[in-house]
Amino acid sequence: MELTTFWFIIIAVLWVGYLVLEGFDFGVGMLMAVLARDDTERRVLINTIGPVWDGNEVWLLVAGGATFAAFPEWYATLFSGFYLPLLLILVALIVRIIGIEFRSKRDEVSWRRRCDTAIVFGSVVPALLWGVALANIVRGVPIDADGEYVGGFFNLLNPYGLLGGLVTLSVFLVHGAFFVGLKTVGPIRERAIRLGLRAGVVAGALAVAFVVWTGLAQDSLAVWILGGLTVLAFVIGMLNALDRRDGRAFAGTAVAIALLVATLFSGLFPDVMPSSLDAAWSLTTTNAASTPYTLTIMSWVAVFFTPIVIGYQSWSYWVFRRRIGVHHIPV
Amino acid sequence: MDVLDLARWQFGITTVYHFFFVPLTIGLSVLVATMQTIWRRSGDERWLRLTKFFGKLFLINFAMGIATGIVQEFQFGMNWSDYSRFVGDIFGAPLAIEGLLAFFLESTFLGLWIFGWDRLKPGLHLACIWIAAAGTVFSAYFILAANSFMQNPVGYTLNGEKGRAELTDFGAVLTNKVLLATFPHQIIGCFMVAGAFVAGVALWNMMRHPDRDADAFRPAFRMGAVVLLVAGLGTMITGDFQGKVMTEVQPMKMAAAEALYDDAKPAPFSILTVGTLDGSEEVFKLEVPKLLSFLGTGTFDGEVRGIDSLQEEYEQKYGPGDYKPNIPVTYWTFRAMITAGGLAMAAGALMLWATRRGRTPRSRWMLRAAIVLPLLPMAANSFGWIFTEMGRQPWVVFGLMPTASGVSPSTSVGEVATSLATFTLLYGVLAVIEVRLLLRYVQAGLPQLDPPRDPDLGDADAPLAYAY
């Protein structure tokens, strides 16, 4: 396999890791607004993701760094081109971190309200915009002969991009709800699963529409197969949630998100950012890549350290595997 | 202002702001880990309470560091896309490795440490904070490797066809002589910040509430003050070494640090200058003869190149242009760095003296000094970085790429102005929140330890030891 292809796959894997993991903590963040009935229940929700959300977010930083190192042209065009959406995402993530970390540091009701708003805003905005961004990358955007994005902000708000955003938003909400179902006990668990099932109907319908649209636009067998499997995994997750098999329900949405990302990246390959103006101006895995020497070094680092990272992150999930409920929240 | 000015201001503001939190995070992670180790070894519960107290302050600071750190990684692509294209092959690698090796370690093991008090065996729990602390040090090494390439490019070749620098020797990038000089200076500088922080907070509590936990704050204060003083000596020694490397690879920066226009042998070091810094007029100057020669070359009569002759040389080498950094900024930030660091050490030594043999100082001035103390090394760190980065101008990669050609070509003034305004405003609000929170927890003093668990509740139903 070409090193450039290998790195395309690694970047895809990093996005899978990021969206599967932070996907559920975004979902839990959104649920703060609709699921919890009082302060204690909101604390139960935050504490389901407490020990792990920060590690989940690092997947984004590594995806960004890896793109910079392996495909500098892609990194440069993408982040200078998608300027305002990225700014919004950054602001949302900052506000969210502060909301989560500082919420319990003060007791005033007004303070906690504001932190809740920050957490909800900080979860909804990236959940929506990452979908918009990924869909637009796959769809193709105006890139000129110098590899510069020349489309402006509103170009990104096309129907396909927005549908992509709604898919990630709704699927993450369901993913988060099933995670809460897996991690809590008592009435909050039951409510989370019921809400996840109801939202799941909408999310599933949106996902089917998005997968079909992607399949028609990309004209690739792999996209149809992976897209079909995405929907299948999501449905299996839903069916398991109906039976209150929490682990399998959560695994279903996790696999569905992973397959959705795989669908998009397989539609993208061998481009990394197709130009809608002229196919010759598209950024590809070869013309956007770093040198073989850099890619070789990075490959060794990745091959050696990624299993270690996955190992200790999994261990931390194992350490905090216990379900929690309102009685676990200290007064 | 054009895109370039705005992008530079944004980089300056977001980076200096982010860097208020970084040195404290690095230094304090080790000091908190040390406190917990002392508790484990001695069984003395004062150290457990100190661990929890400073641990909480550490976490408030850490949250701010993470929140503002995310901007750093994406800013290169957003505002400096041509720079990213030019150096991505080299600069991206340490950044990616920093994420993979350091950030995962920090975030995961810190999560385990924060929430794992009742979930992990004590030894394993202690190991978690040490691993997280090691992560912060790895992080510093890789980000400094990236920065050192910008100061002194090594291990690369220029690819004219692709218009970029390409990596040829990663080992050279990781052993860049600027990196080997900067890394110890920076890490030890972090310990000055953390030492001063622990000392200042502990002394304030001792003086303000002499009847509340003074017996616990006293050893913490002494620990902080000793760390500050030892690290202060360390930064002087490593800074001296760094100055010599800098004089060798970036002579213009050393000349700008002194506002030295003509070559001098031996060269004096001015404590301060009143007058115009373009060298045209000088009202008053306080100088130490031969000191700059020593700082730059290691001998008291070594030659230090002046700005004018370097400008001439660079014009011949790189073509016509202005190769001088902003001289007033480099001159004063260099002095501000040294002054703030020196004052911190002097204050730390004075406070140690005032607390000898169980004494508690009573003077109002000492109380004020304890409040200011943590800010001094923090300021020294910031001034040092402003000096380093401004002294490299007009280059973004020294000798290879001018800052002006690194900026994103397709980004509009409106976009950069929007993000500059947004981040400035947001960071301002966050500063108020953070400072208030820190003060509240500093004033609250040491936490009480949790009462023993209710034996009627099973382990599975006991409240979490730590919860958001």
Short mmCIF file of C-alpha atoms in Angstrom, two decimals, chain B residues 54-384:
data_model
loop_
_atom_site.label_atom_id
_atom_site.label_comp_id
_atom_site.label_asym_id
_atom_site.label_seq_id
_atom_site.Cartn_x
_atom_site.Cartn_y
_atom_site.Cartn_z
CA PHE B 54 -3.30 22.60 45.21
CA GLY B 55 -4.74 19.87 43.00
CA LYS B 56 -7.98 21.82 42.74
CA LEU B 57 -6.16 25.05 41.87
CA PHE B 58 -4.12 23.06 39.35
CA LEU B 59 -7.27 21.70 37.70
CA ILE B 60 -8.87 25.13 37.37
CA ASN B 61 -5.71 26.30 35.67
CA PHE B 62 -5.45 23.15 33.55
CA ALA B 63 -8.98 23.59 32.23
CA MET B 64 -8.07 27.05 30.98
CA GLY B 65 -4.90 25.72 29.38
CA ILE B 66 -6.85 23.11 27.43
CA ALA B 67 -9.60 25.50 26.44
CA THR B 68 -7.14 27.98 24.97
CA GLY B 69 -4.78 25.33 23.59
CA ILE B 70 -7.22 24.04 20.99
CA VAL B 71 -7.09 27.39 19.21
CA GLN B 72 -3.32 27.10 18.91
CA GLU B 73 -3.35 24.02 16.73
CA PHE B 74 -5.94 25.25 14.27
CA GLN B 75 -4.69 28.80 14.06
CA PHE B 76 -1.78 27.76 11.84
CA GLY B 77 -4.20 26.48 9.23
CA MET B 78 -6.70 29.30 9.63
CA ASN B 79 -4.50 32.38 9.60
CA TRP B 80 -1.15 31.07 8.39
CA SER B 81 -2.02 28.65 5.61
CA ASP B 82 0.97 29.56 3.39
CA TYR B 83 3.25 29.03 6.36
CA SER B 84 1.56 25.66 6.93
CA ARG B 85 2.08 24.67 3.31
CA PHE B 86 5.72 25.71 3.45
CA VAL B 87 6.73 23.90 6.66
CA GLY B 88 4.00 21.25 7.07
CA ASP B 89 6.36 18.46 6.07
CA ILE B 90 8.58 19.32 9.04
CA PHE B 91 6.52 21.31 11.53
CA GLY B 92 3.47 19.06 11.45
CA ALA B 93 5.33 15.97 12.64
CA PRO B 94 6.28 17.21 16.14
CA LEU B 95 2.79 18.67 16.51
CA ALA B 96 1.13 15.37 15.66
CA ILE B 97 3.54 13.46 17.90
CA GLU B 98 2.82 15.91 20.70
CA GLY B 99 -0.84 14.99 20.44
CA LEU B 100 -0.28 11.26 20.23
CA LEU B 101 2.41 11.00 22.90
CA ALA B 102 1.60 13.81 25.29
CA PHE B 103 -2.01 15.03 25.13
CA PHE B 104 -3.53 11.56 25.34
CA LEU B 105 -1.32 10.78 28.31
CA GLU B 106 -2.18 14.02 30.10
CA SER B 107 -5.91 13.92 29.52
CA THR B 108 -6.46 10.23 30.21
CA PHE B 109 -4.29 9.95 33.29
CA LEU B 110 -5.46 13.23 34.71
CA GLY B 111 -9.03 11.97 34.30
CA LEU B 112 -7.98 8.81 36.14
CA TRP B 113 -6.33 10.86 38.86
CA ILE B 114 -9.25 13.26 39.37
CA PHE B 115 -12.02 10.67 39.46
CA GLY B 116 -9.98 7.68 40.60
CA TRP B 117 -9.43 8.50 44.30
CA ASP B 118 -11.77 5.70 45.34
CA ARG B 119 -11.40 3.56 42.23
CA LEU B 120 -7.67 2.90 42.03
CA LYS B 121 -5.17 1.42 44.43
CA PRO B 122 -3.25 4.24 46.13
CA GLY B 123 0.04 3.46 44.41
CA LEU B 124 -1.58 3.28 41.00
CA HIS B 125 -3.49 6.46 41.70
CA LEU B 126 -0.25 8.23 42.57
CA ALA B 127 1.35 6.90 39.39
CA CYS B 128 -1.46 8.54 37.38
CA ILE B 129 -0.48 12.08 38.33
CA TRP B 130 3.19 11.36 37.70
CA ILE B 131 2.34 10.01 34.25
CA ALA B 132 0.18 13.06 33.53
CA ALA B 133 3.08 15.27 34.67
CA ALA B 134 5.46 13.41 32.37
CA GLY B 135 2.96 14.04 29.56
CA THR B 136 3.19 17.79 30.10
CA VAL B 137 6.98 17.61 29.83
CA PHE B 138 6.85 15.56 26.60
CA SER B 139 4.40 18.09 25.29
CA ALA B 140 6.83 20.93 26.00
CA TYR B 141 9.65 19.08 24.28
CA PHE B 142 7.79 18.50 21.02
CA ILE B 143 6.23 21.93 20.77
CA LEU B 144 9.65 23.46 21.43
CA ALA B 145 11.12 21.22 18.71
CA ALA B 146 8.63 22.77 16.31
CA ASN B 147 9.38 26.27 17.53
CA SER B 148 13.14 25.73 17.45
CA PHE B 149 12.91 24.84 13.78
CA MET B 150 11.44 28.30 13.24
CA GLN B 151 14.34 29.87 15.13
CA ASN B 152 17.05 27.75 13.57
CA PRO B 153 15.95 25.56 10.65
CA VAL B 154 17.85 22.27 10.53
CA GLY B 155 17.44 18.86 8.92
CA TYR B 156 15.62 20.10 5.82
CA THR B 157 16.07 20.76 2.15
CA LEU B 158 14.24 23.27 -0.03
CA ASN B 159 12.05 21.90 -2.79
CA GLY B 160 11.77 24.71 -5.32
CA GLU B 161 9.25 22.95 -7.48
CA LYS B 162 6.80 22.41 -4.63
CA GLY B 163 7.81 25.66 -2.95
CA ARG B 164 8.31 24.12 0.45
CA ALA B 165 10.86 22.95 2.96
CA GLU B 166 11.12 19.17 3.25
CA LEU B 167 12.38 17.08 6.10
CA THR B 168 15.62 15.19 5.53
CA ASP B 169 16.78 14.46 9.06
CA PHE B 170 14.24 14.18 11.84
CA GLY B 171 16.99 13.45 14.35
CA ALA B 172 18.47 16.86 13.61
CA VAL B 173 15.10 18.52 14.28
CA LEU B 174 14.85 16.72 17.62
CA THR B 175 18.40 17.66 18.61
CA ASN B 176 18.39 21.20 17.25
CA LYS B 177 20.88 23.14 19.36
CA VAL B 178 18.27 25.84 19.94
CA LEU B 179 15.92 23.16 21.25
CA LEU B 180 18.58 21.71 23.56
CA ALA B 181 19.14 25.19 24.99
CA THR B 182 15.49 26.27 25.13
CA PHE B 183 13.97 23.12 26.60
CA PRO B 184 15.82 23.17 29.95
CA HIS B 185 15.45 26.95 30.22
CA GLN B 186 11.71 26.65 29.65
CA ILE B 187 11.07 23.66 31.89
CA ILE B 188 13.03 25.20 34.75
CA GLY B 189 11.16 28.44 34.11
CA CYS B 190 7.94 26.48 34.64
CA PHE B 191 9.18 25.43 38.08
CA MET B 192 9.82 29.07 38.97
CA VAL B 193 6.17 29.78 38.17
CA ALA B 194 4.85 26.81 40.12
CA GLY B 195 7.21 27.35 43.06
CA ALA B 196 6.20 31.00 43.32
CA PHE B 197 2.54 30.03 43.05
CA VAL B 198 2.70 27.48 45.85
CA ALA B 199 4.83 29.79 48.00
CA GLY B 200 2.61 32.83 47.45
CA VAL B 201 -0.65 30.99 48.08
CA ALA B 202 0.70 29.23 51.17
CA LEU B 203 2.25 32.35 52.69
CA TRP B 204 -0.90 34.37 52.08
CA ASN B 205 -2.94 31.75 53.91
CA MET B 206 -0.42 31.56 56.77
CA MET B 207 -0.41 35.31 57.26
CA ARG B 208 -4.10 35.89 56.74
CA HIS B 209 -5.31 33.00 58.87
CA PRO B 210 -2.46 32.21 61.30
CA ASP B 211 -4.75 30.01 63.37
CA ARG B 212 -5.99 27.95 60.44
CA ASP B 213 -3.73 25.19 59.12
CA ALA B 214 -0.55 27.23 59.43
CA ASP B 215 1.25 24.02 60.37
CA ALA B 216 0.35 22.61 56.94
CA PHE B 217 0.88 25.74 54.89
CA ARG B 218 4.34 26.37 56.37
CA PRO B 219 6.05 23.31 54.82
CA ALA B 220 4.19 23.95 51.55
CA PHE B 221 5.45 27.51 51.55
CA ARG B 222 9.02 26.41 52.15
CA MET B 223 8.76 23.80 49.42
CA GLY B 224 7.49 26.41 46.96
CA ALA B 225 10.08 29.00 47.93
CA VAL B 226 12.97 26.55 47.67
CA VAL B 227 11.75 25.35 44.28
CA LEU B 228 11.50 28.98 43.16
CA LEU B 229 15.05 29.78 44.26
CA VAL B 230 16.67 26.63 42.89
CA ALA B 231 14.76 26.98 39.63
CA GLY B 232 15.70 30.66 39.54
CA LEU B 233 19.38 29.74 39.62
CA GLY B 234 18.69 27.09 37.00
CA THR B 235 17.01 29.54 34.64
CA MET B 236 19.96 31.90 34.97
CA ILE B 237 22.45 29.17 34.07
CA THR B 238 20.37 27.74 31.23
CA GLY B 239 19.47 31.24 30.04
CA ASP B 240 23.15 32.05 29.82
CA PHE B 241 23.71 28.94 27.70
CA GLN B 242 20.72 29.83 25.55
CA GLY B 243 22.10 33.35 25.03
CA LYS B 244 25.28 31.93 23.57
CA VAL B 245 23.41 29.65 21.18
CA MET B 246 21.22 32.58 20.20
CA THR B 247 24.21 34.81 19.51
CA GLU B 248 25.57 32.10 17.27
CA VAL B 249 22.45 31.27 15.24
CA GLN B 250 20.46 34.50 15.49
CA PRO B 251 22.99 37.28 16.08
CA MET B 252 20.40 39.88 15.12
CA LYS B 253 18.26 38.83 18.07
CA MET B 254 21.13 39.36 20.51
CA ALA B 255 21.94 42.71 18.95
CA ALA B 256 18.27 43.68 19.21
CA ALA B 257 18.17 42.56 22.85
CA GLU B 258 20.78 45.22 23.60
CA ALA B 259 19.81 47.69 20.86
CA LEU B 260 23.47 47.45 19.88
CA TYR B 261 23.87 49.13 16.52
CA ASP B 262 27.62 48.90 15.97
CA ASP B 263 29.79 45.84 16.34
CA ALA B 264 31.45 45.99 19.74
CA LYS B 265 34.41 44.23 21.28
CA PRO B 266 33.99 44.06 24.18
CA ALA B 267 30.25 44.83 24.34
CA PRO B 268 28.59 46.32 27.43
CA PHE B 269 25.14 45.39 28.70
CA SER B 270 22.81 48.25 29.50
CA ILE B 271 20.55 47.95 32.52
CA LEU B 272 18.33 50.64 31.12
CA THR B 273 18.37 53.33 28.51
CA VAL B 274 16.42 56.53 28.41
CA GLY B 275 16.24 58.06 24.99
CA THR B 276 15.33 56.98 21.52
CA LEU B 277 16.05 53.42 20.72
CA ASP B 278 16.79 53.89 17.07
CA GLY B 279 20.15 54.95 18.38
CA SER B 280 19.88 58.54 17.27
CA GLU B 281 19.64 60.06 20.72
CA GLU B 282 20.47 58.92 24.18
CA VAL B 283 19.62 60.80 27.33
CA PHE B 284 20.80 58.40 29.95
CA LYS B 285 22.23 54.93 29.95
CA LEU B 286 23.28 52.68 32.78
CA GLU B 287 25.76 50.11 31.58
CA VAL B 288 27.72 47.16 32.86
CA PRO B 289 30.89 46.98 30.80
CA LYS B 290 31.74 43.75 28.97
CA LEU B 291 28.66 41.93 30.24
CA LEU B 292 27.02 41.48 26.85
CA SER B 293 30.23 39.96 25.52
CA PHE B 294 30.08 37.43 28.29
CA LEU B 295 26.37 36.70 27.80
CA GLY B 296 26.82 36.27 24.09
CA THR B 297 30.20 34.61 23.76
CA GLY B 298 31.32 33.38 27.15
CA THR B 299 34.37 35.64 27.26
CA PHE B 300 34.55 39.17 28.58
CA ASP B 301 36.12 40.63 25.46
CA GLY B 302 34.28 38.63 22.78
CA GLU B 303 32.88 40.49 19.80
CA VAL B 304 29.13 41.02 19.55
CA ARG B 305 27.78 41.98 16.14
CA GLY B 306 25.70 45.14 15.87
CA ILE B 307 22.36 45.68 14.15
CA ASP B 308 23.72 47.82 11.32
CA SER B 309 26.40 45.43 10.16
CA LEU B 310 24.02 42.48 10.39
CA GLN B 311 21.44 44.41 8.36
CA GLU B 312 24.11 44.96 5.72
CA GLU B 313 25.08 41.32 5.73
CA TYR B 314 21.47 40.13 5.45
CA GLU B 315 20.79 42.49 2.56
CA GLN B 316 23.65 40.94 0.68
CA LYS B 317 22.44 37.48 1.57
CA TYR B 318 18.67 37.79 1.21
CA GLY B 319 18.23 40.88 -0.98
CA PRO B 320 17.04 44.36 -0.09
CA GLY B 321 14.70 44.68 2.88
CA ASP B 322 14.47 45.51 6.55
CA TYR B 323 15.85 42.68 8.65
CA LYS B 324 15.60 44.44 11.99
CA PRO B 325 13.04 43.29 14.56
CA ASN B 326 11.13 45.88 16.57
CA ILE B 327 14.02 47.14 18.69
CA PRO B 328 12.10 48.79 21.58
CA VAL B 329 10.06 45.63 22.05
CA THR B 330 13.07 43.30 22.05
CA TYR B 331 15.14 45.64 24.23
CA TRP B 332 12.51 46.09 26.92
CA THR B 333 11.03 42.59 26.96
CA PHE B 334 14.53 41.17 27.47
CA ARG B 335 15.02 43.41 30.48
CA ALA B 336 11.50 42.86 31.75
CA MET B 337 12.10 39.10 31.66
CA ILE B 338 15.29 39.36 33.70
CA THR B 339 13.85 41.91 36.11
CA ALA B 340 10.66 39.96 36.81
CA GLY B 341 12.60 36.74 37.32
CA GLY B 342 15.15 38.45 39.56
CA LEU B 343 12.46 40.15 41.65
CA ALA B 344 10.71 36.82 42.12
CA MET B 345 13.91 35.27 43.44
CA ALA B 346 14.63 38.21 45.71
CA ALA B 347 11.09 38.17 47.09
CA GLY B 348 11.23 34.40 47.58
CA ALA B 349 14.52 34.66 49.48
CA LEU B 350 13.18 37.47 51.65
CA MET B 351 10.06 35.48 52.50
CA LEU B 352 12.11 32.41 53.36
CA TRP B 353 14.18 34.55 55.73
CA ALA B 354 11.07 36.08 57.28
CA THR B 355 9.60 32.66 58.02
CA ARG B 356 12.72 31.10 59.50
CA ARG B 357 12.38 29.01 62.65
CA GLY B 358 8.62 29.01 62.80
CA ARG B 359 8.15 32.77 62.45
CA THR B 360 5.16 34.21 60.66
CA PRO B 361 5.76 37.63 59.13
CA ARG B 362 3.24 40.29 60.09
CA SER B 363 3.90 43.19 57.75
CA ARG B 364 1.29 44.37 55.30
CA TRP B 365 4.02 44.62 52.66
CA MET B 366 4.85 40.97 52.97
CA LEU B 367 1.19 40.09 52.48
CA ARG B 368 1.09 42.17 49.32
CA ALA B 369 4.34 40.63 48.11
CA ALA B 370 2.86 37.16 48.62
CA ILE B 371 -0.02 38.12 46.32
CA VAL B 372 2.29 39.54 43.65
CA LEU B 373 4.85 36.75 43.91
CA PRO B 374 3.11 34.19 41.63
CA LEU B 375 2.69 36.83 38.93
CA LEU B 376 6.39 37.66 38.66
CA PRO B 377 7.79 34.45 37.10
CA MET B 378 4.65 34.21 35.02
CA ALA B 379 5.42 37.66 33.63
CA ALA B 380 9.06 36.66 33.11
CA ASN B 381 7.94 33.66 31.05
CA SER B 382 5.63 35.79 28.92
CA PHE B 383 8.21 38.50 28.34
CA GLY B 384 10.78 35.86 27.44
#
